[in-house]
JSON list of C-alpha atoms in Angstrom, two decimals:
[
{"chain": "A", "resi": 1, "resn": "ARG", "atom": "CA", "xyz": [-5.45, 28.60, 22.91]},
{"chain": "A", "resi": 2, "resn": "GLY", "atom": "CA", "xyz": [-5.65, 29.66, 19.39]},
{"chain": "A", "resi": 3, "resn": "SER", "atom": "CA", "xyz": [-8.03, 29.33, 16.51]},
{"chain": "A", "resi": 4, "resn": "PRO", "atom": "CA", "xyz": [-9.73, 25.93, 16.39]},
{"chain": "A", "resi": 5, "resn": "ALA", "atom": "CA", "xyz": [-8.71, 23.53, 13.64]},
{"chain": "A", "resi": 6, "resn": "VAL", "atom": "CA", "xyz": [-12.05, 22.95, 11.97]},
{"chain": "A", "resi": 7, "resn": "GLY", "atom": "CA", "xyz": [-12.79, 21.16, 8.75]},
{"chain": "A", "resi": 8, "resn": "MET", "atom": "CA", "xyz": [-13.42, 17.78, 7.21]},
{"chain": "A", "resi": 9, "resn": "ARG", "atom": "CA", "xyz": [-9.73, 16.96, 6.72]},
{"chain": "A", "resi": 10, "resn": "THR", "atom": "CA", "xyz": [-8.87, 17.61, 10.37]},
{"chain": "A", "resi": 11, "resn": "THR", "atom": "CA", "xyz": [-11.98, 15.77, 11.58]},
{"chain": "A", "resi": 12, "resn": "LEU", "atom": "CA", "xyz": [-11.22, 12.66, 9.48]},
{"chain": "A", "resi": 13, "resn": "HIS", "atom": "CA", "xyz": [-7.56, 12.72, 10.52]},
{"chain": "A", "resi": 14, "resn": "GLU", "atom": "CA", "xyz": [-8.33, 12.92, 14.26]},
{"chain": "A", "resi": 15, "resn": "LEU", "atom": "CA", "xyz": [-11.08, 10.32, 13.89]},
{"chain": "A", "resi": 16, "resn": "GLY", "atom": "CA", "xyz": [-8.43, 8.01, 12.40]},
{"chain": "A", "resi": 17, "resn": "HIS", "atom": "CA", "xyz": [-6.33, 8.41, 15.54]},
{"chain": "A", "resi": 18, "resn": "ASN", "atom": "CA", "xyz": [-9.37, 7.64, 17.69]},
{"chain": "A", "resi": 19, "resn": "MET", "atom": "CA", "xyz": [-9.88, 4.42, 15.72]},
{"chain": "A", "resi": 20, "resn": "GLY", "atom": "CA", "xyz": [-6.30, 3.29, 16.23]},
{"chain": "A", "resi": 21, "resn": "LEU", "atom": "CA", "xyz": [-4.43, 4.71, 13.22]},
{"chain": "A", "resi": 22, "resn": "GLU", "atom": "CA", "xyz": [-1.02, 6.36, 13.36]},
{"chain": "A", "resi": 23, "resn": "HIS", "atom": "CA", "xyz": [0.35, 8.83, 10.81]},
{"chain": "A", "resi": 24, "resn": "ALA", "atom": "CA", "xyz": [0.84, 7.70, 7.23]},
{"chain": "A", "resi": 25, "resn": "GLY", "atom": "CA", "xyz": [4.44, 8.36, 6.33]},
{"chain": "A", "resi": 26, "resn": "THR", "atom": "CA", "xyz": [7.18, 7.76, 3.81]},
{"chain": "A", "resi": 27, "resn": "PRO", "atom": "CA", "xyz": [10.67, 6.43, 4.51]},
{"chain": "A", "resi": 28, "resn": "THR", "atom": "CA", "xyz": [11.81, 10.02, 5.03]},
{"chain": "A", "resi": 29, "resn": "SER", "atom": "CA", "xyz": [8.77, 11.74, 6.58]},
{"chain": "A", "resi": 30, "resn": "GLU", "atom": "CA", "xyz": [6.49, 10.67, 9.47]},
{"chain": "A", "resi": 31, "resn": "GLY", "atom": "CA", "xyz": [3.39, 12.21, 7.86]},
{"chain": "A", "resi": 32, "resn": "GLY", "atom": "CA", "xyz": [4.47, 12.49, 4.24]},
{"chain": "A", "resi": 33, "resn": "ASP", "atom": "CA", "xyz": [2.01, 10.07, 2.55]},
{"chain": "A", "resi": 34, "resn": "GLY", "atom": "CA", "xyz": [0.06, 12.31, 0.16]},
{"chain": "A", "resi": 35, "resn": "CYS", "atom": "CA", "xyz": [-2.60, 9.66, -0.62]},
{"chain": "A", "resi": 36, "resn": "SER", "atom": "CA", "xyz": [-3.95, 9.34, 2.93]},
{"chain": "A", "resi": 37, "resn": "ILE", "atom": "CA", "xyz": [-5.86, 11.64, 5.26]},
{"chain": "A", "resi": 38, "resn": "MET", "atom": "CA", "xyz": [-3.50, 10.34, 7.99]},
{"chain": "A", "resi": 39, "resn": "GLY", "atom": "CA", "xyz": [-0.59, 11.78, 6.04]},
{"chain": "A", "resi": 40, "resn": "ALA", "atom": "CA", "xyz": [-0.05, 14.77, 3.80]},
{"chain": "A", "resi": 41, "resn": "ALA", "atom": "CA", "xyz": [-3.17, 14.64, 1.62]},
{"chain": "A", "resi": 42, "resn": "PRO", "atom": "CA", "xyz": [-4.09, 18.34, 1.44]},
{"chain": "A", "resi": 43, "resn": "GLY", "atom": "CA", "xyz": [-7.82, 17.67, 1.28]},
{"chain": "A", "resi": 44, "resn": "PRO", "atom": "CA", "xyz": [-10.29, 14.87, 1.98]},
{"chain": "A", "resi": 45, "resn": "SER", "atom": "CA", "xyz": [-9.00, 11.44, 1.03]},
{"chain": "A", "resi": 46, "resn": "CYS", "atom": "CA", "xyz": [-9.85, 7.92, 2.12]},
{"chain": "A", "resi": 47, "resn": "TYR", "atom": "CA", "xyz": [-7.42, 6.03, 4.33]},
{"chain": "A", "resi": 48, "resn": "ASN", "atom": "CA", "xyz": [-4.66, 4.13, 2.52]},
{"chain": "A", "resi": 49, "resn": "ALA", "atom": "CA", "xyz": [-4.83, 0.33, 1.97]},
{"chain": "A", "resi": 50, "resn": "PRO", "atom": "CA", "xyz": [-3.09, -0.81, 5.17]},
{"chain": "A", "resi": 51, "resn": "GLU", "atom": "CA", "xyz": [-5.09, 1.67, 7.24]},
{"chain": "A", "resi": 52, "resn": "SER", "atom": "CA", "xyz": [-8.36, 0.45, 5.74]},
{"chain": "A", "resi": 53, "resn": "TYR", "atom": "CA", "xyz": [-7.18, -3.14, 6.42]},
{"chain": "A", "resi": 54, "resn": "ARG", "atom": "CA", "xyz": [-6.35, -2.27, 10.03]},
{"chain": "A", "resi": 55, "resn": "LEU", "atom": "CA", "xyz": [-9.84, -0.81, 10.46]},
{"chain": "A", "resi": 56, "resn": "GLY", "atom": "CA", "xyz": [-11.47, -3.91, 8.96]},
{"chain": "A", "resi": 57, "resn": "TRP", "atom": "CA", "xyz": [-13.10, -1.86, 6.18]},
{"chain": "A", "resi": 58, "resn": "HIS", "atom": "CA", "xyz": [-11.23, -3.39, 3.26]},
{"chain": "A", "resi": 59, "resn": "THR", "atom": "CA", "xyz": [-9.61, -6.78, 2.63]},
{"chain": "A", "resi": 60, "resn": "PRO", "atom": "CA", "xyz": [-7.07, -7.94, 0.08]},
{"chain": "A", "resi": 61, "resn": "SER", "atom": "CA", "xyz": [-8.29, -9.14, -3.29]},
{"chain": "A", "resi": 62, "resn": "SER", "atom": "CA", "xyz": [-5.35, -11.56, -3.10]},
{"chain": "A", "resi": 63, "resn": "THR", "atom": "CA", "xyz": [-2.57, -12.37, -0.61]},
{"chain": "A", "resi": 64, "resn": "TYR", "atom": "CA", "xyz": [0.80, -13.75, -1.69]},
{"chain": "A", "resi": 65, "resn": "SER", "atom": "CA", "xyz": [3.72, -15.41, 0.09]},
{"chain": "A", "resi": 66, "resn": "SER", "atom": "CA", "xyz": [6.17, -18.19, -0.84]},
{"chain": "A", "resi": 67, "resn": "SER", "atom": "CA", "xyz": [3.33, -20.71, -0.65]},
{"chain": "A", "resi": 68, "resn": "ASN", "atom": "CA", "xyz": [1.48, -19.31, -3.69]},
{"chain": "A", "resi": 69, "resn": "MET", "atom": "CA", "xyz": [3.96, -17.00, -5.49]},
{"chain": "A", "resi": 70, "resn": "VAL", "atom": "CA", "xyz": [5.26, -18.00, -8.92]},
{"chain": "A", "resi": 71, "resn": "PRO", "atom": "CA", "xyz": [8.84, -19.32, -9.08]},
{"chain": "A", "resi": 72, "resn": "ALA", "atom": "CA", "xyz": [11.67, -16.80, -8.77]},
{"chain": "A", "resi": 73, "resn": "GLY", "atom": "CA", "xyz": [12.44, -14.89, -11.97]},
{"chain": "A", "resi": 74, "resn": "ARG", "atom": "CA", "xyz": [8.89, -15.21, -13.37]},
{"chain": "A", "resi": 75, "resn": "TRP", "atom": "CA", "xyz": [6.13, -12.61, -13.45]},
{"chain": "A", "resi": 76, "resn": "LEU", "atom": "CA", "xyz": [2.71, -13.05, -11.89]},
{"chain": "A", "resi": 77, "resn": "PRO", "atom": "CA", "xyz": [0.19, -10.78, -13.70]},
{"chain": "A", "resi": 78, "resn": "LEU", "atom": "CA", "xyz": [-2.66, -9.48, -11.50]},
{"chain": "A", "resi": 79, "resn": "ASP", "atom": "CA", "xyz": [-5.53, -7.00, -11.50]},
{"chain": "A", "resi": 80, "resn": "VAL", "atom": "CA", "xyz": [-5.88, -4.43, -8.71]},
{"chain": "A", "resi": 81, "resn": "PRO", "atom": "CA", "xyz": [-9.41, -2.99, -8.37]},
{"chain": "A", "resi": 82, "resn": "GLU", "atom": "CA", "xyz": [-9.77, 0.77, -7.92]},
{"chain": "A", "resi": 83, "resn": "GLN", "atom": "CA", "xyz": [-10.31, 1.46, -4.19]},
{"chain": "A", "resi": 84, "resn": "LEU", "atom": "CA", "xyz": [-13.86, 2.80, -4.43]},
{"chain": "A", "resi": 85, "resn": "THR", "atom": "CA", "xyz": [-15.21, -0.05, -6.61]},
{"chain": "A", "resi": 86, "resn": "THR", "atom": "CA", "xyz": [-15.10, -2.90, -4.09]},
{"chain": "A", "resi": 87, "resn": "ALA", "atom": "CA", "xyz": [-14.18, -3.70, -0.47]},
{"chain": "A", "resi": 88, "resn": "ARG", "atom": "CA", "xyz": [-11.62, -6.31, -1.66]},
{"chain": "A", "resi": 89, "resn": "ASN", "atom": "CA", "xyz": [-9.31, -3.79, -3.32]},
{"chain": "A", "resi": 90, "resn": "PHE", "atom": "CA", "xyz": [-5.59, -4.30, -2.76]},
{"chain": "A", "resi": 91, "resn": "LEU", "atom": "CA", "xyz": [-2.85, -6.92, -3.07]},
{"chain": "A", "resi": 92, "resn": "GLN", "atom": "CA", "xyz": [-1.06, -8.02, 0.08]},
{"chain": "A", "resi": 93, "resn": "VAL", "atom": "CA", "xyz": [2.42, -9.54, -0.23]},
{"chain": "A", "resi": 94, "resn": "LEU", "atom": "CA", "xyz": [4.46, -11.05, 2.62]},
{"chain": "A", "resi": 95, "resn": "PRO", "atom": "CA", "xyz": [7.95, -11.68, 1.17]},
{"chain": "A", "resi": 96, "resn": "ASP", "atom": "CA", "xyz": [8.76, -14.66, 3.43]},
{"chain": "A", "resi": 97, "resn": "TRP", "atom": "CA", "xyz": [11.32, -15.71, 0.82]},
{"chain": "A", "resi": 98, "resn": "SER", "atom": "CA", "xyz": [13.51, -12.78, 1.91]},
{"chain": "A", "resi": 99, "resn": "PRO", "atom": "CA", "xyz": [16.81, -13.73, 3.52]},
{"chain": "A", "resi": 100, "resn": "LEU", "atom": "CA", "xyz": [15.83, -11.28, 6.32]},
{"chain": "A", "resi": 101, "resn": "TYR", "atom": "CA", "xyz": [12.62, -13.19, 7.15]},
{"chain": "A", "resi": 102, "resn": "SER", "atom": "CA", "xyz": [12.39, -14.86, 10.58]},
{"chain": "A", "resi": 103, "resn": "GLY", "atom": "CA", "xyz": [8.73, -14.21, 11.40]},
{"chain": "A", "resi": 104, "resn": "TRP", "atom": "CA", "xyz": [5.82, -12.09, 10.16]},
{"chain": "A", "resi": 105, "resn": "SER", "atom": "CA", "xyz": [7.05, -8.80, 11.65]},
{"chain": "A", "resi": 106, "resn": "THR", "atom": "CA", "xyz": [10.71, -9.11, 10.55]},
{"chain": "A", "resi": 107, "resn": "VAL", "atom": "CA", "xyz": [10.09, -8.00, 6.98]},
{"chain": "A", "resi": 108, "resn": "PRO", "atom": "CA", "xyz": [7.44, -5.50, 5.85]},
{"chain": "A", "resi": 109, "resn": "THR", "atom": "CA", "xyz": [4.15, -6.65, 4.37]},
{"chain": "A", "resi": 110, "resn": "TYR", "atom": "CA", "xyz": [3.49, -4.86, 1.04]},
{"chain": "A", "resi": 111, "resn": "TYR", "atom": "CA", "xyz": [0.11, -3.40, 0.08]},
{"chain": "A", "resi": 112, "resn": "ILE", "atom": "CA", "xyz": [-0.41, -2.59, -3.58]},
{"chain": "A", "resi": 113, "resn": "SER", "atom": "CA", "xyz": [-3.45, -0.42, -4.21]},
{"chain": "A", "resi": 114, "resn": "TYR", "atom": "CA", "xyz": [-5.07, 1.76, -6.85]},
{"chain": "A", "resi": 115, "resn": "LYS", "atom": "CA", "xyz": [-6.66, 5.09, -5.86]},
{"chain": "A", "resi": 116, "resn": "ARG", "atom": "CA", "xyz": [-7.82, 7.68, -8.38]},
{"chain": "A", "resi": 117, "resn": "ALA", "atom": "CA", "xyz": [-7.94, 11.30, -7.30]},
{"chain": "A", "resi": 118, "resn": "ALA", "atom": "CA", "xyz": [-11.70, 11.52, -7.75]},
{"chain": "A", "resi": 119, "resn": "GLY", "atom": "CA", "xyz": [-14.79, 11.31, -5.60]},
{"chain": "A", "resi": 120, "resn": "TYR", "atom": "CA", "xyz": [-13.91, 10.72, -1.95]},
{"chain": "A", "resi": 121, "resn": "ASN", "atom": "CA", "xyz": [-10.23, 10.69, -2.92]},
{"chain": "A", "resi": 122, "resn": "LYS", "atom": "CA", "xyz": [-10.14, 14.06, -4.71]},
{"chain": "A", "resi": 123, "resn": "GLY", "atom": "CA", "xyz": [-8.01, 15.55, -1.92]},
{"chain": "A", "resi": 124, "resn": "MET", "atom": "CA", "xyz": [-4.96, 13.36, -2.63]},
{"chain": "A", "resi": 125, "resn": "ARG", "atom": "CA", "xyz": [-1.68, 15.13, -3.35]},
{"chain": "A", "resi": 126, "resn": "ASP", "atom": "CA", "xyz": [-0.48, 12.72, -6.04]},
{"chain": "A", "resi": 127, "resn": "THR", "atom": "CA", "xyz": [-2.96, 12.84, -8.92]},
{"chain": "A", "resi": 128, "resn": "VAL", "atom": "CA", "xyz": [-0.65, 11.48, -11.63]},
{"chain": "A", "resi": 129, "resn": "ASN", "atom": "CA", "xyz": [0.62, 8.21, -10.11]},
{"chain": "A", "resi": 130, "resn": "PRO", "atom": "CA", "xyz": [-2.40, 6.27, -8.81]},
{"chain": "A", "resi": 131, "resn": "ILE", "atom": "CA", "xyz": [-0.74, 2.93, -7.92]},
{"chain": "A", "resi": 132, "resn": "PHE", "atom": "CA", "xyz": [0.55, 2.96, -4.38]},
{"chain": "A", "resi": 133, "resn": "ILE", "atom": "CA", "xyz": [3.08, 0.60, -2.76]},
{"chain": "A", "resi": 134, "resn": "HIS", "atom": "CA", "xyz": [2.79, 0.75, 1.04]},
{"chain": "A", "resi": 135, "resn": "THR", "atom": "CA", "xyz": [4.49, -1.21, 3.81]},
{"chain": "A", "resi": 136, "resn": "TYR", "atom": "CA", "xyz": [2.95, -1.96, 7.18]},
{"chain": "A", "resi": 137, "resn": "ASN", "atom": "CA", "xyz": [4.01, -4.41, 9.86]},
{"chain": "A", "resi": 138, "resn": "GLY", "atom": "CA", "xyz": [0.72, -4.49, 11.75]},
{"chain": "A", "resi": 139, "resn": "THR", "atom": "CA", "xyz": [-2.40, -6.61, 11.56]},
{"chain": "A", "resi": 140, "resn": "ASN", "atom": "CA", "xyz": [-6.11, -5.99, 11.27]},
{"chain": "A", "resi": 141, "resn": "ILE", "atom": "CA", "xyz": [-6.67, -6.53, 14.98]},
{"chain": "A", "resi": 142, "resn": "SER", "atom": "CA", "xyz": [-6.17, -4.26, 17.94]},
{"chain": "A", "resi": 143, "resn": "GLY", "atom": "CA", "xyz": [-2.56, -3.66, 18.89]},
{"chain": "A", "resi": 144, "resn": "PRO", "atom": "CA", "xyz": [0.05, -0.97, 19.07]},
{"chain": "A", "resi": 145, "resn": "TYR", "atom": "CA", "xyz": [-0.17, 2.11, 16.88]},
{"chain": "A", "resi": 146, "resn": "LEU", "atom": "CA", "xyz": [2.08, 1.49, 13.87]},
{"chain": "A", "resi": 147, "resn": "TYR", "atom": "CA", "xyz": [2.96, 3.77, 10.98]},
{"chain": "A", "resi": 148, "resn": "THR", "atom": "CA", "xyz": [2.17, 2.91, 7.38]},
{"chain": "A", "resi": 149, "resn": "HIS", "atom": "CA", "xyz": [4.85, 3.89, 4.86]},
{"chain": "A", "resi": 150, "resn": "LEU", "atom": "CA", "xyz": [4.29, 4.88, 1.25]},
{"chain": "A", "resi": 151, "resn": "GLN", "atom": "CA", "xyz": [7.30, 3.39, -0.56]},
{"chain": "A", "resi": 152, "resn": "ARG", "atom": "CA", "xyz": [6.43, 4.58, -4.04]},
{"chain": "A", "resi": 153, "resn": "ALA", "atom": "CA", "xyz": [3.61, 5.92, -6.24]},
{"chain": "A", "resi": 154, "resn": "LEU", "atom": "CA", "xyz": [3.58, 4.52, -9.79]},
{"chain": "A", "resi": 155, "resn": "THR", "atom": "CA", "xyz": [1.82, 4.91, -13.10]},
{"chain": "A", "resi": 156, "resn": "ALA", "atom": "CA", "xyz": [1.71, 2.66, -16.19]},
{"chain": "A", "resi": 157, "resn": "GLY", "atom": "CA", "xyz": [5.18, 1.62, -17.40]},
{"chain": "A", "resi": 158, "resn": "GLN", "atom": "CA", "xyz": [6.88, 2.18, -14.02]},
{"chain": "A", "resi": 159, "resn": "SER", "atom": "CA", "xyz": [8.32, -0.30, -11.53]},
{"chain": "A", "resi": 160, "resn": "PHE", "atom": "CA", "xyz": [9.23, -0.56, -7.85]},
{"chain": "A", "resi": 161, "resn": "SER", "atom": "CA", "xyz": [12.03, -2.82, -6.64]},
{"chain": "A", "resi": 162, "resn": "ASP", "atom": "CA", "xyz": [12.98, -3.81, -3.09]},
{"chain": "A", "resi": 163, "resn": "THR", "atom": "CA", "xyz": [16.33, -5.57, -3.48]},
{"chain": "A", "resi": 164, "resn": "ARG", "atom": "CA", "xyz": [16.64, -6.27, 0.26]},
{"chain": "A", "resi": 165, "resn": "ASN", "atom": "CA", "xyz": [13.48, -8.34, 0.43]},
{"chain": "A", "resi": 166, "resn": "GLY", "atom": "CA", "xyz": [13.33, -9.56, -3.20]},
{"chain": "A", "resi": 167, "resn": "LEU", "atom": "CA", "xyz": [10.17, -8.03, -4.65]},
{"chain": "A", "resi": 168, "resn": "VAL", "atom": "CA", "xyz": [9.56, -6.20, -7.90]},
{"chain": "A", "resi": 169, "resn": "VAL", "atom": "CA", "xyz": [6.21, -4.62, -8.83]},
{"chain": "A", "resi": 170, "resn": "ARG", "atom": "CA", "xyz": [5.52, -3.37, -12.36]},
{"chain": "A", "resi": 171, "resn": "VAL", "atom": "CA", "xyz": [2.45, -1.45, -13.56]},
{"chain": "A", "resi": 172, "resn": "TYR", "atom": "CA", "xyz": [1.39, -2.60, -17.03]},
{"chain": "A", "resi": 173, "resn": "SER", "atom": "CA", "xyz": [-1.79, -0.56, -17.61]},
{"chain": "A", "resi": 174, "resn": "ILE", "atom": "CA", "xyz": [-4.50, 1.42, -15.81]},
{"chain": "A", "resi": 175, "resn": "ASN", "atom": "CA", "xyz": [-8.18, 1.92, -16.62]},
{"chain": "A", "resi": 176, "resn": "PRO", "atom": "CA", "xyz": [-10.92, 3.58, -14.52]},
{"chain": "A", "resi": 177, "resn": "LEU", "atom": "CA", "xyz": [-11.91, 0.31, -12.76]},
{"chain": "A", "resi": 178, "resn": "SER", "atom": "CA", "xyz": [-8.64, -1.53, -12.30]},
{"chain": "A", "resi": 179, "resn": "ALA", "atom": "CA", "xyz": [-4.91, -1.60, -12.87]},
{"chain": "A", "resi": 180, "resn": "GLN", "atom": "CA", "xyz": [-2.93, -4.44, -14.33]},
{"chain": "A", "resi": 181, "resn": "VAL", "atom": "CA", "xyz": [0.32, -5.11, -12.45]},
{"chain": "A", "resi": 182, "resn": "GLY", "atom": "CA", "xyz": [2.99, -7.82, -12.26]},
{"chain": "A", "resi": 183, "resn": "LEU", "atom": "CA", "xyz": [4.76, -9.22, -9.21]},
{"chain": "A", "resi": 184, "resn": "CYS", "atom": "CA", "xyz": [8.12, -10.92, -9.39]},
{"chain": "A", "resi": 185, "resn": "ARG", "atom": "CA", "xyz": [10.74, -12.15, -6.95]},
{"chain": "A", "resi": 186, "resn": "PRO", "atom": "CA", "xyz": [14.21, -11.96, -8.45]},
{"chain": "A", "resi": 187, "resn": "ALA", "atom": "CA", "xyz": [16.06, -15.23, -9.00]},
{"chain": "A", "resi": 188, "resn": "ALA", "atom": "CA", "xyz": [19.38, -13.85, -7.71]},
{"chain": "A", "resi": 189, "resn": "ALA", "atom": "CA", "xyz": [20.53, -11.14, -5.35]},
{"chain": "A", "resi": 190, "resn": "ALA", "atom": "CA", "xyz": [22.02, -9.09, -8.24]},
{"chain": "A", "resi": 191, "resn": "GLU", "atom": "CA", "xyz": [18.79, -9.32, -10.22]},
{"chain": "A", "resi": 192, "resn": "THR", "atom": "CA", "xyz": [16.59, -6.28, -9.62]},
{"chain": "A", "resi": 193, "resn": "SER", "atom": "CA", "xyz": [14.22, -6.19, -12.56]},
{"chain": "A", "resi": 194, "resn": "CYS", "atom": "CA", "xyz": [13.41, -9.88, -13.15]},
{"chain": "A", "resi": 195, "resn": "PHE", "atom": "CA", "xyz": [14.97, -9.48, -16.62]},
{"chain": "A", "resi": 196, "resn": "ASP", "atom": "CA", "xyz": [18.73, -9.58, -16.05]}
]
């Protein structure tokens, strides 16, 4: 017994659990994702890209794997629509070129999305870095509850690199409707930036 937890944030969070979502975390915190109502967003915020995918509400604008990724060491420039502008609003990357890959759940699938802290997303914690790199090993069908993990939040001029699985993401520019990013898989294990 105690005071009831009432409010939009709590209602949306618990509704997410009822629809099959787990907490939105970071590599160091089970509920630390500040861009999702299932994590640490202090106020109302839409679900993150893999959560929206799991629910069937949003789909990728593009999906990449070794079958359609540019050769190693070269950049693939792409646009990422802002989340509230279209239902096809994130990039999905399965790094099946990783030396750790031996099936779809053996390496994380990456979700690259753009969420501005405005409108339905005004309750996000991170209002400066609107490009989010998430990992999620689930699908968009019913199955076990799986955590999503925010790996990094970026703004223009910043990069994210996963040297274990061979993926680099760079943010070139951001405007109100979309962000321009680049994907690259390093040509060698020692290469982390696709430049060296």
